[in-house]
Amino acid sequence: MKNILIASTSTLANQNYLDYLLPELQLHFQNCNTILFIPYARPGGISHEEYTAMVSLAFAKINKKVIGIHEFEDANQALKNAEGIFTGGGSTFVLVSQLYKNNSIEILSEVVKNGTPYLGTSAGSNICGLTMQTTNDMPIVYPPSFKTLGLIPFNLNPHYLDPDTNSNHMGETRETRIKEFHAYNSVPVLGLREGSWLDVKGDKITLKGDLTARLFRQNQAPEELESGTDLSFLK
Amino acid sequence: MKNILIASTSTLANQNYLDYLLPELQLHFQNCNTILFIPYARPGGISHEEYTAMVSLAFAKINKKVIGIHEFEDANQALKNAEGIFTGGGSTFVLVSQLYKNNSIEILSEVVKNGTPYLGTSAGSNICGLTMQTTNDMPIVYPPSFKTLGLIPFNLNPHYLDPDTNSNHMGETRETRIKEFHAYNSVPVLGLREGSWLDVKGDKITLKGDLTARLFRQNQAPEELESGTDLSFLK
């Protein structure tokens, strides 16, 4: 049975890394001593080692050990053996490229579908959707495909931002970009604000956190969904 | 001799489409009666016809006729015959995908290098760089490559936005994303603020408009460049 947490962000303003999620994570990873960490998204271009050290510090607070997937000779065997998996944020393009390079996309999808507890934040959440086509990230490397894990039957836009009504900036708003996505694609997109997450238990997908989330569907007006909403109806 | 205007945006706040550029465009396209318009970027998903109609309205103010490239049976012949070319903004991913589909990337690059006056705004400016890897757009379609026209020897970030120091939002700033680009690429990136443009005459590239632009180079601190700066030194 799927057991997945998909968070918009790792970090809330003025808080430490993962702090707001730690009570959830204690439950989520209750049967794991060690978390396999996927540091491939390399936020700010930091190394796999630096990123893993930062994540270890956070998980130490709930007495979990963290091992970076880059420390294993066989990344796919590490995925198969993992007690729990966390994929951190950074560049979705870099993350997806590396997963394809390792031939890990299908294996990662499979082990999580078979029940290995998974946590994603930001880029690590983006990859839970059908494709990475609604990421906010810059295309700094060219992945062999935009197809991702398909752990949920729709796409995400993490760090969802409402239009700034005071701004004179003429660049596209997030909503405009998602509308453009729907000119070419019929996949629903959930705009997940910072502090929201999805709790996936089997086929049940529940919106968690204090905020509403914004749902975009092709040829329909966007909708605000309350925390606690069961999203299993989305296809 | 190259004769190119590369603008950050088509439209300034509270102004009509292209208004702030019209005096420049009158000079730039002085020897053209008709402008060939490339509407492929489809802002907000509008049709080629709608987009071309909007552009025609703006160019009518300086007595230029506009024909959309989609009206020609042979797009590449249209490029070769054009008196002047304008590529409008929208999705860089959609634009680049369509140019590849038409096998137009090399032909467009060639005719502009040989002197056909060119105007780009936003996505139409992005493609003037070496690659589209520093676009702000969502990857809503998958192009066969990120390589673009290479009319200038660096990359652009149009609609460049300074970090909002009052914001609690934890998504990456533009500067962070460009720094991440430089973890994997050595190509310089010019952050072009709305209201700025580059004037390319042969090998001379001059920053125009009232604002400074922000130059990012690998392993160097970002620099602010004054309007009027000759950018020919960039490689």
XYZ file of C-alpha atoms in Angstrom, chain A residues 134-136 157-163 171-180 191-192 216, chain B residues 138 169 171-172 177:
28
model
C 4.520 22.098 -14.018
C 7.758 22.673 -12.123
C 8.895 26.238 -11.457
C 2.992 22.917 -8.669
C 4.896 23.159 -5.371
C 5.633 26.556 -3.783
C 2.399 27.730 -5.369
C 2.287 31.527 -5.407
C -0.802 33.685 -5.766
C -0.540 36.616 -8.197
C 6.197 38.313 -16.398
C 3.624 35.524 -16.368
C 1.961 34.644 -13.050
C 1.957 31.035 -11.875
C -1.723 30.780 -12.787
C -1.041 31.993 -16.346
C 1.709 29.420 -16.790
C -0.536 26.597 -15.584
C -3.260 27.846 -17.934
C -0.702 27.638 -20.762
C -0.999 24.290 -6.734
C 0.374 23.351 -3.307
C -6.455 23.717 -12.012
C 7.278 26.169 -17.487
C 8.174 32.766 0.138
C 10.852 29.235 -3.558
C 14.156 29.931 -5.313
C 18.237 29.631 -10.231
